[in-house]
DNA sequence: CGTCGCTTTGAGACTCGTCAATTAGCGTGG
DNA sequence: CCACGCTAATTGACGAGTCTCAAAGCGACG
């Protein structure tokens, strides 16, 4: 009930995966991909609520989301939980475990999901042999750092409404890149989980949704969200939505 | 005045560096270290306030702090600044640039400093040939992710006082690992920069210092800090100060 | 010795957290 | 198929914690 469930699916193949443009295979020539296929020999199915790994578990593998979604979180001593990642199709998780070969967070499925198991020791070995794989692994590690910095910017400088707007737009973009509707999707996290992710309470999140619905920016029923005025949402998120200009130090 | 200054120092050598236990050379056998020496052929001296790189600059190298310290930060559209890193001796910076080969933050020296220049393309190449170097690079990337997650926990769940206590203890630990006094050091960041790092205003930071001094936890004169009651500080930071226990999902 | 930047301190406003009560939705079992 | 119970979500009232604005103090440096 606590840990992962489900049997292994038929052997997956990165070379044939429709998510390869988001995941590890990016930039790897077809003939090298077969070597990655051999490495990723297993998938794990998770039911909603199942844990993929727990804080402290030894690192055996990192994981790519095949379908569904997961959250990862860490706990403070006093039992509060900080969601540090929301992982959807084609995204990797478990990267924070590489440092000392133990998972530094806990990952739980937000819905029935399936992940590909990338045994890490072998991935490292292969990435030393396949430059394009090495490149992509580094890219993904760096991207994670960058995203975390963006979250720090949210939590550090933005008011509640702006944080939520930024979060929704980011999610919207990631979903639409994967072929889903940009303005109509299902939130897989509860108000409490969203709050944890954004450094807010569940009540504040709920109130914000109500208010944004009231003002016609979006409509939300349970976790079904429709963005009715994307421009307004972008405006709330901070206008330009582009990369900030070069800054002047000092 | 804006960008880096100072001439190149005599050729540095990782194999002889006293900081090698914190930096890239960790775990690399002596005979391989000479190859790293060849790669790190340059150092840059920075005066307080000098920028090492700017947001958007093409990634040429990542950097190891040889002495001194730097902050890195990103800007939001409305001109606010979020400090995302404080880098002291032996720590690497620039890792967020790997994803798209452009720096995603700006790095500025907090005091007169010197950094080693690690040309990234060559580092990648070498790390494919030296497994222990690859291992350490991955460790450092992962560690950065982990630290960012800790910061998210701070900004997301802690009150101002606790954030500051956690920050001071973390800094204290990093300094003492490098042979400096654990309970007496100089803050290289202004109240404003500390506030930015912790998601607070400079006034709040200043008030916190005053209050902690009042209550005998520390004494601070300008940026000279003395922790007079480390246990009390640890208590404020959340007791155990150990890694949290394994969490129960759901 | 004066200037400038950083820091301190105060007063008041406002956002958001807390506590509490109510409602809505959903699965379960009678 | 409906009643029940549970969890998630909503809404309100209130207060605490920070932010904002403002003024004054302090130090460093030329």
Coordinates of C-alpha atoms (C1' of nucleotides) in Angstrom, one line a residue:
Chain A
X1 CA 0.0 0.0 0.0
X2 CA 2.9 2.2 0.7
X3 CA 5.3 1.3 -1.9
X4 CA 5.2 0.7 -5.6
X5 CA 2.8 -1.8 -7.0
X6 CA 2.1 -3.3 -10.4
X7 CA 4.0 -5.7 -12.6
X8 CA 6.5 -4.9 -15.2
X9 CA 5.1 -4.1 -18.6
X10 CA 6.4 -5.4 -21.9
X11 CA 10.0 -4.2 -22.4
X12 CA 9.9 -0.5 -23.3
X13 CA 12.0 1.0 -26.0
X14 CA 13.2 4.6 -25.9
X15 CA 13.9 4.4 -29.6
X16 CA 10.2 4.1 -30.2
X17 CA 8.9 6.3 -27.5
X18 CA 6.7 9.2 -28.4
X19 CA 8.1 11.2 -25.4
X20 CA 11.7 10.9 -26.6
X21 CA 11.7 14.6 -27.5
X22 CA 11.4 15.5 -23.8
X23 CA 13.3 12.8 -22.1
X24 CA 16.8 11.3 -22.1
X25 CA 16.9 10.4 -25.8
X26 CA 17.0 14.0 -27.0
X27 CA 19.8 14.5 -29.5
X28 CA 20.9 10.9 -29.6
X29 CA 21.3 9.4 -33.0
X30 CA 19.0 6.4 -33.8
X31 CA 21.8 3.9 -33.9
X32 CA 22.9 4.8 -30.4
X33 CA 19.4 4.7 -29.1
X34 CA 19.3 0.9 -29.1
X35 CA 21.9 1.0 -26.4
X36 CA 19.6 3.1 -24.3
X37 CA 16.9 0.6 -25.0
X38 CA 18.9 -2.1 -23.4
X39 CA 19.5 0.0 -20.4
X40 CA 15.8 0.9 -19.8
X41 CA 14.6 -2.6 -19.4
X42 CA 11.8 -2.1 -17.0
X43 CA 8.7 -0.1 -16.3
X44 CA 6.8 0.4 -13.1
X45 CA 3.1 0.9 -12.8
X46 CA 1.8 3.0 -9.9
X47 CA -1.6 3.5 -8.6
X48 CA -2.6 6.9 -7.3
X49 CA -0.9 7.4 -4.0
X50 CA 1.7 4.8 -4.5
X51 CA 5.3 5.8 -3.6
X52 CA 7.9 5.4 -6.3
X53 CA 10.7 5.9 -3.8
X54 CA 11.0 7.2 -0.3
X55 CA 13.3 9.7 1.3
X56 CA 16.5 7.8 2.2
X57 CA 16.0 4.9 -0.2
X58 CA 19.2 3.9 -2.0
X59 CA 19.5 5.2 -5.5
X60 CA 19.1 2.4 -7.9
X61 CA 17.6 4.2 -10.8
X62 CA 16.2 7.5 -12.0
X63 CA 12.8 7.5 -13.6
X64 CA 11.1 8.9 -16.6
X65 CA 7.4 9.5 -16.5
X66 CA 5.7 7.5 -19.3
X67 CA 2.2 8.5 -18.4
X68 CA 0.5 10.0 -15.4
X69 CA 2.1 12.4 -13.0
X70 CA 4.0 12.4 -9.7
X71 CA 4.9 14.8 -7.0
X72 CA 8.1 14.8 -5.1
X73 CA 8.4 16.3 -1.7
X74 CA 10.6 16.7 1.4
X75 CA 9.6 17.0 5.0
X76 CA 10.7 19.4 7.7
X77 CA 11.3 18.1 11.2
X78 CA 8.0 19.4 12.4
X79 CA 6.1 17.3 9.9
X80 CA 5.3 19.9 7.3
X81 CA 5.7 18.8 3.7
X82 CA 7.2 20.9 0.9
X83 CA 6.4 19.8 -2.6
X84 CA 9.5 20.4 -4.6
X85 CA 8.5 18.9 -7.9
X86 CA 5.5 18.1 -10.2
X87 CA 6.6 15.6 -12.8
X88 CA 4.5 14.9 -15.9
X89 CA 5.0 12.9 -19.1
X90 CA 8.5 12.8 -20.4
X91 CA 10.1 14.3 -17.3
X92 CA 12.8 12.7 -15.2
X93 CA 12.7 12.4 -11.5
X94 CA 15.2 11.2 -8.9
X95 CA 18.0 13.5 -9.9
X96 CA 18.5 14.7 -6.3
X97 CA 19.6 11.3 -5.3
X98 CA 22.8 11.2 -7.3
X99 CA 24.8 13.3 -4.8
X100 CA 25.0 10.6 -2.1
X101 CA 23.2 7.8 -3.8
X102 CA 20.2 8.1 -1.6
X103 CA 16.9 9.7 -2.5
X104 CA 16.6 13.1 -1.0
X105 CA 12.9 13.3 -1.5
X106 CA 9.8 11.1 -1.7
X107 CA 8.0 10.6 -4.9
X108 CA 4.3 9.7 -5.0
X109 CA 2.0 9.1 -7.9
X110 CA -0.8 11.7 -8.3
X111 CA -2.8 9.4 -10.5
X112 CA -2.3 6.0 -12.0
X113 CA 1.0 6.3 -13.7
X114 CA 3.8 4.5 -15.3
X115 CA 7.5 5.3 -15.2
X116 CA 10.5 3.9 -17.0
X117 CA 13.3 2.7 -14.8
X118 CA 16.7 4.0 -15.8
X119 CA 19.3 2.1 -13.8
X120 CA 21.7 4.9 -12.8
X121 CA 25.0 3.2 -12.6
X122 CA 24.6 1.9 -16.2
X123 CA 23.3 5.3 -17.4
X124 CA 26.5 6.9 -16.1
X125 CA 28.6 4.3 -17.9
X126 CA 26.7 4.6 -21.1
X127 CA 26.8 8.4 -21.0
X128 CA 30.6 8.3 -20.9
X129 CA 30.5 6.4 -24.1
X130 CA 27.7 8.3 -25.9
X131 CA 28.5 12.0 -25.9
X132 CA 25.0 13.1 -27.0
X133 CA 23.6 11.1 -24.0
X134 CA 26.0 12.8 -21.7
X135 CA 25.0 16.1 -23.1
X136 CA 21.4 15.5 -22.5
X137 CA 21.9 14.1 -19.0
X138 CA 23.8 17.3 -18.1
X139 CA 21.1 19.4 -19.8
X140 CA 18.4 17.8 -17.7
X141 CA 20.3 18.2 -14.5
X142 CA 21.0 21.8 -15.2
X143 CA 17.4 22.3 -16.2
X144 CA 16.2 21.1 -12.9
X145 CA 18.5 23.6 -11.1
X146 CA 17.0 26.3 -13.3
X147 CA 13.5 25.4 -12.6
X148 CA 14.2 25.3 -8.9
X149 CA 15.6 28.8 -9.2
X150 CA 12.4 29.9 -10.8
X151 CA 10.5 28.4 -7.9
X152 CA 12.7 30.3 -5.5
X153 CA 11.9 33.5 -7.4
X154 CA 8.2 32.7 -7.0
X155 CA 8.3 31.9 -3.3
X156 CA 10.8 34.7 -2.5
X157 CA 9.3 37.7 -4.4
X158 CA 5.8 37.1 -5.5
X159 CA 2.4 37.4 -3.8
X160 CA 0.1 34.5 -3.7
X161 CA -2.0 35.4 -6.8
X162 CA 1.1 35.9 -8.9
X163 CA 2.6 32.6 -7.7
X164 CA -0.5 30.7 -8.7
X165 CA -0.7 32.4 -12.1
X166 CA 2.9 31.5 -12.8
X167 CA 2.3 28.0 -11.7
X168 CA -0.7 27.5 -13.9
X169 CA 0.9 29.1 -17.0
X170 CA 4.0 26.9 -16.5
X171 CA 1.9 23.8 -16.2
X172 CA -0.2 24.9 -19.2
X173 CA 2.9 25.3 -21.3
X174 CA 4.3 21.9 -20.4
X175 CA 1.0 20.2 -21.2
X176 CA 0.5 22.0 -24.5
X177 CA 4.0 21.0 -25.6
X178 CA 2.9 17.5 -25.1
X179 CA -0.1 17.9 -27.2
X180 CA -2.7 18.6 -24.6
X181 CA -5.0 21.5 -24.5
X182 CA -3.2 24.6 -23.1
X183 CA -6.3 26.1 -21.5
X184 CA -8.2 23.2 -20.2
X185 CA -6.7 20.6 -18.0
X186 CA -7.1 18.7 -14.8
X187 CA -5.1 19.6 -11.8
X188 CA -3.7 16.4 -10.3
X189 CA -2.8 18.0 -7.0
X190 CA -5.2 18.9 -4.2
X191 CA -5.5 22.4 -3.0
X192 CA -3.2 21.4 -0.2
X193 CA -0.5 20.0 -2.4
X194 CA -0.6 23.1 -4.7
X195 CA -0.4 25.2 -1.6
X196 CA 2.6 23.3 -0.4
X197 CA 4.3 23.7 -3.8
X198 CA 3.7 27.4 -3.8
X199 CA 4.3 28.1 -0.1
X200 CA 0.7 28.8 0.7
X201 CA -2.1 27.2 2.7
X202 CA -4.9 25.3 1.1
X203 CA -7.4 27.9 2.1
X204 CA -5.5 30.6 0.3
X205 CA -5.3 28.5 -2.8
X206 CA -9.0 27.8 -2.7
X207 CA -9.8 31.5 -2.2
X208 CA -7.6 32.4 -5.1
X209 CA -9.3 30.0 -7.4
X210 CA -12.7 31.4 -6.3
X211 CA -11.5 34.9 -6.9
X212 CA -10.0 34.2 -10.3
X213 CA -13.2 32.5 -11.3
X214 CA -15.2 35.4 -10.0
X215 CA -13.2 37.8 -12.1
X216 CA -13.6 35.6 -15.2
X217 CA -10.0 34.6 -15.6
X218 CA -10.7 30.9 -15.3
X219 CA -13.3 28.5 -14.3
X220 CA -12.7 25.6 -12.0
X221 CA -14.9 22.7 -10.9
X222 CA -13.1 20.5 -8.5
X223 CA -9.8 19.9 -10.3
X224 CA -11.1 20.5 -13.8
X225 CA -9.6 23.8 -14.8
X226 CA -10.4 26.0 -17.8
X227 CA -8.5 29.2 -18.5
X228 CA -11.0 31.5 -20.0
X229 CA -8.8 34.6 -20.3
X230 CA -5.2 33.5 -20.8
X231 CA -4.0 37.1 -21.4
X232 CA -5.4 38.1 -18.0
X233 CA -3.6 35.2 -16.4
X234 CA -0.4 36.1 -18.1
X235 CA -0.9 39.6 -16.9
X236 CA -1.3 38.4 -13.3
X237 CA 1.9 36.3 -13.7
X238 CA 3.9 39.4 -14.5
X239 CA 3.2 40.7 -17.9
X240 CA 5.9 39.9 -20.5
X241 CA 6.4 36.3 -19.5
X242 CA 9.6 36.5 -21.4
X243 CA 13.1 36.0 -20.0
X244 CA 14.1 39.1 -18.1
X245 CA 16.5 41.5 -19.6
X246 CA 20.1 41.5 -18.8
X247 CA 20.6 42.8 -15.4
X248 CA 23.1 45.4 -14.2
X249 CA 25.1 44.2 -11.3
X250 CA 25.9 46.2 -8.2
Chain B
X1 CA 33.3 48.3 -13.7
X2 CA 30.5 46.0 -14.6
X3 CA 32.4 43.0 -15.8
X4 CA 35.2 41.0 -14.6
X5 CA 38.6 42.6 -14.0
X6 CA 42.0 41.5 -13.0
X7 CA 44.7 39.7 -14.9
X8 CA 45.3 36.0 -14.9
X9 CA 47.3 34.6 -12.0
X10 CA 50.1 32.0 -12.4
X11 CA 48.7 28.8 -13.8
X12 CA 46.7 27.0 -11.0
X13 CA 46.8 23.4 -10.3
X14 CA 43.9 21.4 -9.0
X15 CA 46.3 18.7 -8.0
X16 CA 47.9 21.0 -5.5
X17 CA 44.8 22.9 -4.4
X18 CA 43.9 22.9 -0.8
X19 CA 40.2 23.1 -1.7
X20 CA 40.3 19.9 -3.8
X21 CA 38.3 18.1 -1.1
X22 CA 35.3 20.3 -1.8
X23 CA 35.6 20.9 -5.5
X24 CA 35.8 19.0 -8.7
X25 CA 38.9 16.9 -7.8
X26 CA 37.1 14.9 -5.1
X27 CA 37.7 11.2 -5.6
X28 CA 40.0 11.6 -8.5
X29 CA 43.3 9.6 -8.3
X30 CA 46.4 11.7 -8.3
X31 CA 47.6 10.6 -11.7
X32 CA 44.4 11.7 -13.4
X33 CA 44.4 15.0 -11.7
X34 CA 47.1 16.3 -13.9
X35 CA 44.7 16.1 -16.8
X36 CA 42.3 18.4 -14.8
X37 CA 45.2 20.7 -14.2
X38 CA 45.6 21.2 -18.0
X39 CA 42.0 22.0 -18.3
X40 CA 41.9 24.6 -15.6
X41 CA 44.4 26.9 -17.1
X42 CA 43.2 30.2 -15.9
X43 CA 42.0 32.1 -12.9
X44 CA 40.1 35.3 -12.7
X45 CA 40.4 37.9 -10.0
X46 CA 37.4 39.9 -9.1
X47 CA 37.0 43.0 -7.1
X48 CA 34.0 43.4 -4.8
X49 CA 31.0 44.1 -7.0
X50 CA 32.5 42.8 -10.2
X51 CA 30.3 40.5 -12.3
X52 CA 31.7 37.1 -13.2
X53 CA 29.0 36.5 -15.7
X54 CA 25.7 38.1 -16.6
X55 CA 22.3 36.5 -17.3
X56 CA 22.3 35.5 -20.9
X57 CA 26.0 35.3 -21.4
X58 CA 27.1 32.2 -23.4
X59 CA 28.4 29.4 -21.3
X60 CA 32.2 29.1 -21.8
X61 CA 33.1 27.8 -18.4
X62 CA 31.9 27.0 -15.0
X63 CA 33.8 28.4 -12.1
X64 CA 35.3 27.2 -8.8
X65 CA 35.7 29.7 -6.0
X66 CA 39.3 29.9 -5.0
X67 CA 39.0 32.6 -2.4
X68 CA 36.3 35.1 -1.6
X69 CA 32.7 34.7 -2.2
X70 CA 30.0 35.4 -4.8
X71 CA 26.3 35.6 -5.0
X72 CA 24.2 34.6 -7.9
X73 CA 20.8 36.0 -8.6
X74 CA 18.0 36.2 -11.1
X75 CA 15.7 39.1 -11.8
X76 CA 11.9 39.2 -12.2
X77 CA 10.3 41.4 -14.8
X78 CA 9.5 44.1 -12.3
X79 CA 13.1 44.5 -11.3
X80 CA 13.2 42.6 -8.1
X81 CA 16.1 40.4 -7.5
X82 CA 16.2 36.9 -6.1
X83 CA 19.5 35.7 -4.8
X84 CA 19.7 32.0 -5.6
X85 CA 23.1 31.2 -4.5
X86 CA 25.9 32.1 -2.1
X87 CA 29.1 30.6 -3.2
X88 CA 32.2 30.3 -1.0
X89 CA 35.6 28.7 -1.3
X90 CA 35.7 25.4 -3.1
X91 CA 32.1 25.7 -4.4
X92 CA 31.2 25.6 -8.1
X93 CA 29.0 28.1 -9.9
X94 CA 27.5 28.4 -13.3
X95 CA 25.8 25.0 -13.3
X96 CA 22.5 26.4 -14.3
X97 CA 24.0 27.5 -17.6
X98 CA 24.5 23.9 -18.9
X99 CA 21.0 23.4 -20.1
X100 CA 21.0 25.8 -23.0
X101 CA 24.6 27.0 -22.9
X102 CA 23.7 30.4 -21.6
X103 CA 23.9 31.6 -18.1
X104 CA 20.6 31.7 -16.4
X105 CA 21.7 33.9 -13.6
X106 CA 24.1 36.7 -12.8
X107 CA 27.1 36.2 -10.5
X108 CA 28.7 39.0 -8.7
X109 CA 31.7 39.0 -6.2
X110 CA 30.7 39.9 -2.7
X111 CA 34.3 40.7 -1.8
X112 CA 37.6 40.6 -3.6
X113 CA 37.7 37.1 -4.9
X114 CA 39.4 34.7 -7.3
X115 CA 37.8 31.9 -9.3
X116 CA 39.2 29.1 -11.3
X117 CA 37.9 28.9 -14.9
X118 CA 36.8 25.4 -15.9
X119 CA 36.1 25.4 -19.6
X120 CA 33.0 23.4 -19.8
X121 CA 33.2 21.7 -23.2
X122 CA 36.6 20.3 -22.2
X123 CA 35.3 19.3 -18.8
X124 CA 32.6 17.3 -20.4
X125 CA 35.0 15.6 -22.7
X126 CA 37.4 14.8 -19.9
X127 CA 34.6 13.6 -17.6
X128 CA 33.7 11.0 -20.3
X129 CA 37.2 9.7 -20.0
X130 CA 37.7 9.9 -16.2
X131 CA 34.9 8.1 -14.4
X132 CA 35.7 9.6 -11.0
X133 CA 35.5 13.0 -12.5
X134 CA 32.2 12.2 -14.1
X135 CA 31.0 10.9 -10.8
X136 CA 32.0 14.1 -9.0
X137 CA 30.5 16.4 -11.6
X138 CA 27.2 14.5 -11.3
X139 CA 27.4 14.7 -7.5
X140 CA 27.9 18.4 -7.6
X141 CA 25.0 18.9 -10.0
X142 CA 22.8 16.8 -7.8
X143 CA 23.9 18.5 -4.7
X144 CA 22.9 21.9 -6.1
X145 CA 19.4 20.5 -6.8
X146 CA 19.2 19.3 -3.2
X147 CA 20.3 22.6 -1.8
X148 CA 17.8 24.4 -3.9
X149 CA 15.1 22.0 -2.5
X150 CA 16.2 22.9 1.0
X151 CA 15.8 26.6 0.2
X152 CA 12.4 25.9 -1.2
X153 CA 11.6 24.3 2.2
X154 CA 12.8 27.4 3.9
X155 CA 10.9 29.8 1.8
X156 CA 7.8 27.6 1.6
X157 CA 7.2 26.6 5.2
X158 CA 9.3 28.6 7.6
X159 CA 8.8 31.8 9.4
X160 CA 11.4 34.6 9.1
X161 CA 13.3 33.8 12.2
X162 CA 13.6 30.1 11.4
X163 CA 14.8 30.9 7.9
X164 CA 17.5 33.1 9.1
X165 CA 18.6 30.6 11.7
X166 CA 18.8 27.8 9.1
X167 CA 20.7 30.1 6.8
X168 CA 23.3 31.1 9.5
X169 CA 23.8 27.5 10.6
X170 CA 24.2 26.3 7.1
X171 CA 26.8 29.0 6.4
X172 CA 28.5 28.3 9.7
X173 CA 28.9 24.7 8.8
X174 CA 30.3 25.3 5.4
X175 CA 32.8 27.8 6.8
X176 CA 33.9 25.5 9.6
X177 CA 34.4 22.6 7.2
X178 CA 36.9 24.9 5.5
X179 CA 38.7 25.5 8.7
X180 CA 37.1 28.8 9.7
X181 CA 35.6 29.5 13.0
X182 CA 32.1 28.1 13.2
X183 CA 30.7 30.7 15.5
X184 CA 32.4 33.9 14.4
X185 CA 32.4 35.0 10.9
X186 CA 31.7 37.9 8.5
X187 CA 28.5 38.1 6.5
X188 CA 29.5 39.1 3.1
X189 CA 26.0 40.0 2.0
X190 CA 24.1 43.1 3.0
X191 CA 20.8 42.9 4.9
X192 CA 19.1 43.4 1.6
X193 CA 20.9 40.6 -0.1
X194 CA 20.3 38.2 2.8
X195 CA 16.6 39.3 2.7
X196 CA 16.5 38.5 -1.0
X197 CA 18.0 35.1 -0.5
X198 CA 15.5 34.3 2.3
X199 CA 12.5 35.9 0.8
X200 CA 12.3 38.7 3.3
X201 CA 12.9 42.5 3.3
X202 CA 16.0 44.1 4.6
X203 CA 14.1 45.6 7.5
X204 CA 12.9 42.2 8.6
X205 CA 16.4 40.8 8.5
X206 CA 17.7 43.8 10.5
X207 CA 15.0 43.4 13.1
X208 CA 15.7 39.7 13.4
X209 CA 19.4 40.3 14.0
X210 CA 18.5 42.9 16.6
X211 CA 16.1 40.6 18.3
X212 CA 18.5 37.6 18.3
X213 CA 21.1 39.9 19.8
X214 CA 18.7 41.1 22.4
X215 CA 17.9 37.6 23.4
X216 CA 21.6 36.6 23.6
X217 CA 21.7 34.1 20.7
X218 CA 24.3 36.1 18.8
X219 CA 26.0 39.4 18.6
X220 CA 26.4 41.3 15.5
X221 CA 28.2 44.5 14.6
X222 CA 27.7 45.5 11.1
X223 CA 28.5 42.3 9.3
X224 CA 30.7 40.8 11.9
X225 CA 28.7 38.0 13.5
X226 CA 29.3 36.0 16.6
X227 CA 27.1 33.1 17.6
X228 CA 27.1 33.2 21.3
X229 CA 24.5 30.5 21.9
X230 CA 24.7 27.9 19.1
X231 CA 22.3 25.6 20.8
X232 CA 19.6 28.3 20.9
X233 CA 20.2 29.0 17.2
X234 CA 19.9 25.3 16.4
X235 CA 16.7 25.3 18.4
X236 CA 15.3 28.2 16.4
X237 CA 16.3 26.4 13.2
X238 CA 14.1 23.5 14.1
X239 CA 15.6 21.3 16.7
X240 CA 17.2 18.2 15.5
X241 CA 19.0 19.7 12.5
X242 CA 19.3 16.2 11.3
X243 CA 17.9 14.8 8.1
X244 CA 14.1 14.3 8.6
X245 CA 12.8 10.8 9.2
X246 CA 11.4 8.6 6.5
X247 CA 8.1 10.0 5.5
X248 CA 4.8 8.1 5.1
X249 CA 3.2 8.9 1.8
X250 CA -0.5 9.6 1.3
Chain C
dC1 C1' 35.3 66.1 8.4
dG2 C1' 31.6 65.7 5.3
dT3 C1' 29.2 62.6 2.3
dC4 C1' 27.1 58.5 1.1
dG5 C1' 25.5 54.0 1.7
dC6 C1' 24.0 50.7 4.9
dT7 C1' 21.6 49.7 9.0
dT8 C1' 18.3 50.5 12.6
dT9 C1' 14.0 51.5 14.5
dG10 C1' 9.1 52.9 14.5
dA11 C1' 4.2 53.2 13.0
dG12 C1' 0.6 51.6 10.3
dA13 C1' -1.3 48.8 6.5
dC14 C1' -2.1 44.6 4.3
dT15 C1' -1.5 39.9 3.0
dC16 C1' -2.0 35.6 4.3
dG17 C1' -2.3 32.0 8.0
dT18 C1' -5.2 30.1 11.6
dC19 C1' -9.3 28.3 13.4
dA20 C1' -13.9 27.0 12.6
dA21 C1' -18.1 25.9 10.3
dT22 C1' -20.4 24.5 6.2
dT23 C1' -20.9 22.5 1.7
dA24 C1' -19.9 19.5 -2.1
dG25 C1' -18.4 15.3 -4.2
dC26 C1' -17.5 10.5 -4.2
dG27 C1' -17.2 5.8 -3.1
dT28 C1' -19.2 2.1 -0.3
dG29 C1' -22.5 -0.8 1.4
dG30 C1' -27.0 -1.6 2.9
Chain D
dC1 C1' -30.6 3.4 -5.7
dC2 C1' -30.2 5.9 -1.9
dA3 C1' -28.1 6.8 2.6
dC4 C1' -24.0 7.2 4.8
dG5 C1' -19.5 8.7 5.8
dC6 C1' -15.3 10.4 4.4
dT7 C1' -12.3 13.5 2.2
dA8 C1' -11.7 17.7 -0.4
dA9 C1' -13.1 22.2 -1.0
dT10 C1' -15.3 26.6 0.2
dT11 C1' -16.1 30.5 2.9
dG12 C1' -15.9 33.6 6.9
dA13 C1' -13.9 36.1 10.9
dC14 C1' -9.9 37.3 13.1
dG15 C1' -5.1 38.0 14.2
dA16 C1' -0.2 37.4 13.5
dG17 C1' 3.7 38.2 10.8
dT18 C1' 5.8 40.9 7.4
dC19 C1' 5.9 44.6 4.2
dT20 C1' 5.9 49.5 3.3
dC21 C1' 7.0 54.0 4.2
dA22 C1' 9.6 57.2 6.8
dA23 C1' 13.2 59.0 9.7
dA24 C1' 17.3 58.8 12.1
dG25 C1' 21.8 56.7 13.3
dC26 C1' 26.1 54.8 12.3
dG27 C1' 30.5 53.8 9.7
dA28 C1' 33.5 53.7 6.1
dC29 C1' 36.0 56.3 3.0
dG30 C1' 37.7 59.9 0.4

